[in-house]
GROMACS .gro file of C-alpha atoms in nm:
model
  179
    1UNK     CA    1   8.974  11.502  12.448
    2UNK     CA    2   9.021  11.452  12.834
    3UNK     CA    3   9.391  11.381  12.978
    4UNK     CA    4   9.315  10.995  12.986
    5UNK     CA    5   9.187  10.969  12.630
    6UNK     CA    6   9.528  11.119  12.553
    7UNK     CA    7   9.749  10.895  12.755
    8UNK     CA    8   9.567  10.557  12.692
    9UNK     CA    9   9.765  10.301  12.467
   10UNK     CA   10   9.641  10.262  12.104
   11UNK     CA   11   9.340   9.934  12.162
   12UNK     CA   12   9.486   9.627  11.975
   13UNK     CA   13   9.195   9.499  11.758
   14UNK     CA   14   9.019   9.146  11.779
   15UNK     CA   15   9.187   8.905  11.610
   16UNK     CA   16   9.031   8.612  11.530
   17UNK     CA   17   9.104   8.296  11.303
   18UNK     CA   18   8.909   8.138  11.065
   19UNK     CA   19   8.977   7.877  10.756
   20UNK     CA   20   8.993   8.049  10.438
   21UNK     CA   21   8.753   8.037  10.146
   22UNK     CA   22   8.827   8.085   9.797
   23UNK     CA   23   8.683   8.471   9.809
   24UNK     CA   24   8.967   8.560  10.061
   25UNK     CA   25   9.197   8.591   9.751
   26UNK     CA   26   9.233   8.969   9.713
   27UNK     CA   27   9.283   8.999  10.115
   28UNK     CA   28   9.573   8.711  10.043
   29UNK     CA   29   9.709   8.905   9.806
   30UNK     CA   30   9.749   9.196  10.018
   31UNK     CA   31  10.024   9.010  10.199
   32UNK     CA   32  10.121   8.710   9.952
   33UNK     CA   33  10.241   8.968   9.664
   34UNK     CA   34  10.459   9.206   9.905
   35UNK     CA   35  10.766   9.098   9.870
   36UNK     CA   36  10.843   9.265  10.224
   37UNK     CA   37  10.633   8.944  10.374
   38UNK     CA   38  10.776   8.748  10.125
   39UNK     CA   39  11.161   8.820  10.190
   40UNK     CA   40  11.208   8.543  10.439
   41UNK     CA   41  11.002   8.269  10.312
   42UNK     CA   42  11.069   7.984  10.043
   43UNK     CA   43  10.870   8.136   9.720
   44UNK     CA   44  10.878   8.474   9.544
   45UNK     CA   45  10.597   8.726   9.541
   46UNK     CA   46  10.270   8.639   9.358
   47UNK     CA   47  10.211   8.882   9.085
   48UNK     CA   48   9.904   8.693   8.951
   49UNK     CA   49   9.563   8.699   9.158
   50UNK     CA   50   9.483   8.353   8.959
   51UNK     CA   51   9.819   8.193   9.074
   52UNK     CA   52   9.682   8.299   9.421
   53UNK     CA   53   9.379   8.151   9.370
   54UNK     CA   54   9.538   7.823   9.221
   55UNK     CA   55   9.750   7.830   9.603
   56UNK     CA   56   9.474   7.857   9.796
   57UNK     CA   57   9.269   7.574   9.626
   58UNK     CA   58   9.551   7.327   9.614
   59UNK     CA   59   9.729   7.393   9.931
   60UNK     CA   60   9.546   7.594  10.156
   61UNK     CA   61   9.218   7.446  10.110
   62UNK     CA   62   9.309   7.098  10.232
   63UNK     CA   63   9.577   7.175  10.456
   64UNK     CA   64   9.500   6.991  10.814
   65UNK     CA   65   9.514   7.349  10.995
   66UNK     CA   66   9.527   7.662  10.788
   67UNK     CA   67   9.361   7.975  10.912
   68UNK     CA   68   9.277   8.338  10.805
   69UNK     CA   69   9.410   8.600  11.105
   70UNK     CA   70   9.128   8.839  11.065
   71UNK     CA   71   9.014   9.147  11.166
   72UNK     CA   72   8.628   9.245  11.128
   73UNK     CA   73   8.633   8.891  10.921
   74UNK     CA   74   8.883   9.054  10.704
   75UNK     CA   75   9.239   8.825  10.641
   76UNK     CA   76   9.533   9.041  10.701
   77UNK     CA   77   9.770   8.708  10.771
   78UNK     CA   78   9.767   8.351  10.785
   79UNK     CA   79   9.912   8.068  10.992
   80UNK     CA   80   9.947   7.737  10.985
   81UNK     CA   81  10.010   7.400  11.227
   82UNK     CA   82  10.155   7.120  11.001
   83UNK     CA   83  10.180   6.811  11.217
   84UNK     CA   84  10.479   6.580  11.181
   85UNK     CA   85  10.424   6.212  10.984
   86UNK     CA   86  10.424   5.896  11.192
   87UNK     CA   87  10.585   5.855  11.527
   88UNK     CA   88  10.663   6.205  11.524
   89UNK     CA   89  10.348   6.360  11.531
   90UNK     CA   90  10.349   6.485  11.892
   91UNK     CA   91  10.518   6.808  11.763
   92UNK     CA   92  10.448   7.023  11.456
   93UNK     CA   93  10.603   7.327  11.251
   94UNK     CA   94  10.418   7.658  11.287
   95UNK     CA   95  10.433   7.962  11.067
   96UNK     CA   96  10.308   8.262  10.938
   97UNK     CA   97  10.253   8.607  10.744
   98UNK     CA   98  10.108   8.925  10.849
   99UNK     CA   99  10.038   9.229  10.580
  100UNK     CA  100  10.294   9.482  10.612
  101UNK     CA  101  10.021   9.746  10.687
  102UNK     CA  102   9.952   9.515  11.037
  103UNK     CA  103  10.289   9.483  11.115
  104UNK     CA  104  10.405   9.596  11.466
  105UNK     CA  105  10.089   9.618  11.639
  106UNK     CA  106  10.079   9.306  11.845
  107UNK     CA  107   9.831   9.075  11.569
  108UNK     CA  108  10.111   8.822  11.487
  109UNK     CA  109  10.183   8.787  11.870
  110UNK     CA  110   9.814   8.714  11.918
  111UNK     CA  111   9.717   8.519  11.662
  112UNK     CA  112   9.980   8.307  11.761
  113UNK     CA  113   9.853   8.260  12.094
  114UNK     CA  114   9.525   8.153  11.990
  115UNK     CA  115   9.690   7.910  11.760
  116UNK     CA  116   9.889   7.726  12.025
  117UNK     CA  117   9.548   7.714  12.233
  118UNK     CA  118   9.386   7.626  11.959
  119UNK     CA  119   9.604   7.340  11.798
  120UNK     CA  120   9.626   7.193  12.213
  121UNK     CA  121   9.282   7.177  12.232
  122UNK     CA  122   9.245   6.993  11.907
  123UNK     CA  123   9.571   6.800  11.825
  124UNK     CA  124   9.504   6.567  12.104
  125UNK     CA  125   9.830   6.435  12.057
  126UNK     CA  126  10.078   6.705  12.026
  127UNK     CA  127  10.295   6.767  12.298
  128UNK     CA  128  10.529   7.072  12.100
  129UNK     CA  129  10.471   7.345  11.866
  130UNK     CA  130  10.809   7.440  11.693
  131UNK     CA  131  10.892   7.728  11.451
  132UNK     CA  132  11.167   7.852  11.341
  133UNK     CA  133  11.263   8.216  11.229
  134UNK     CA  134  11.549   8.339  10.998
  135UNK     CA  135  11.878   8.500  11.184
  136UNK     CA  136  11.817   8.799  11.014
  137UNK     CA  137  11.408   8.858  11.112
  138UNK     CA  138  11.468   8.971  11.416
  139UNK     CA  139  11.105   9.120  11.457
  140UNK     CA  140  10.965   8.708  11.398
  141UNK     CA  141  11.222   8.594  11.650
  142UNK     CA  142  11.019   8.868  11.867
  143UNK     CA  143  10.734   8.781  11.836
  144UNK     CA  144  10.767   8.374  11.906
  145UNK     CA  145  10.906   8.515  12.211
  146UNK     CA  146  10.650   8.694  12.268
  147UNK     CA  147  10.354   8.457  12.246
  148UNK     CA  148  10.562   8.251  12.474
  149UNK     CA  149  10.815   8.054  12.249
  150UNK     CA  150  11.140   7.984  12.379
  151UNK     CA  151  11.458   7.987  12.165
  152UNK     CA  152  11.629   7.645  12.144
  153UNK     CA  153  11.897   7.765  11.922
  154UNK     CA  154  12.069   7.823  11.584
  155UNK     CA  155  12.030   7.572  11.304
  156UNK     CA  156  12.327   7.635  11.089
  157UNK     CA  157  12.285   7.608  10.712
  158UNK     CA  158  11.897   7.494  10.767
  159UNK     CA  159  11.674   7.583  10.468
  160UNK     CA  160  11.736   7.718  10.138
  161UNK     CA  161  11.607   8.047  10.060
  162UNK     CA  162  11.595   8.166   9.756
  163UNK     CA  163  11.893   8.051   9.614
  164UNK     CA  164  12.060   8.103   9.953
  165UNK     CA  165  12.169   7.856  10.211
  166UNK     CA  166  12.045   8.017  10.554
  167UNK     CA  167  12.098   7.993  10.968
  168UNK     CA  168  11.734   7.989  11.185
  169UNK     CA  169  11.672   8.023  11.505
  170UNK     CA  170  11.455   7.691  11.633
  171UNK     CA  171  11.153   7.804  11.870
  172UNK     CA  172  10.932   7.547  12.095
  173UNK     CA  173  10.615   7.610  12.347
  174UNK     CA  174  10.523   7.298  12.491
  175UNK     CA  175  10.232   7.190  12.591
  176UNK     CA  176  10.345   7.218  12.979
  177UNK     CA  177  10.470   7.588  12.880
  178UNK     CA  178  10.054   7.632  12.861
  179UNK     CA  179  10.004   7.621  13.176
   0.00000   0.00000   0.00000
């Protein structure tokens, strides 16, 4: 090994989003059934492959926008644009998992930046992306930031958590921030 090879920075591997199919349910399970991923969103860890399976069929399936982050193909995440109803629907809620194994090496971070390119490009009407992050994830709050989110602020008793009133910190990236 020559002194560069040494000294270069690990490569971060293509990541690339896709829709899911229903034989991506042992790669969802790889995330959806750690309840490290789990900790911070509304429902428990899935213990059941076919409960999984039922998820992905009724939910994921026909969801507007809900992609696969992949690697070689393979889902290690997901993420998801859910426009707002009605007169609203120039913003929309964005969020997402990562397998603990792929945590810390820059995939959320990019997937989400080819999400907000991506839902620009074909939500013709969307003008904001908006997420929001728990007060105590500080590694999500980092990486919104990031991918080019700014923070907006704390939304005091904001969603219940498993049993659990909690505080989040609202993100937005507009679509002038794109430029």
């Amino acid at each position: 090994m020559n002194h560069d090879e040494k000294h270069q920075k690990p490569k971060t591997p293509t990541i690339t989003l896709r829709k899911f199919t229903l034989s991506d349910v042992d790669a969802f399970m790889s995330w959806a059934a750690d309840p490290r991923v789990t900790r911070f969103q509304r429902r428990d860890p899935y213990s059941d492959p076919a409960d999984a399976l039922a998820y992905i069929t009724t939910h994921i399936l026909p969801h507007p926008w809900y992609r696969a982050i992949c690697i070689d193909n393979t889902p290690v995440g997901s993420i998801s644009v859910k426009p707002a109803p009605g007169e609203d629907r120039h913003r929309a809620s964005i969020g997402y998992r990562l397998a603990y194994d792929y945590w810390g090496k820059g995939i959320a971070t990019e997937a989400l930046k080819l999400t907000i390119k991506a839902a620009f490009e074909e939500l013709d009407h969307l003008e904001r992306l908006e997420a929001i992050a728990d007060v105590d994830n500080p590694a999500s709050q980092r990486v919104l930031e990031k991918a080019g989110f700014k923070e907006e602020g704390i939304l005091r008793k904001y969603v219940r958590l498993k049993g659990e009133t909690r505080d989040m910190v609202m993100f937005s990236f507009l679509v002038s921030d794109a430029v």
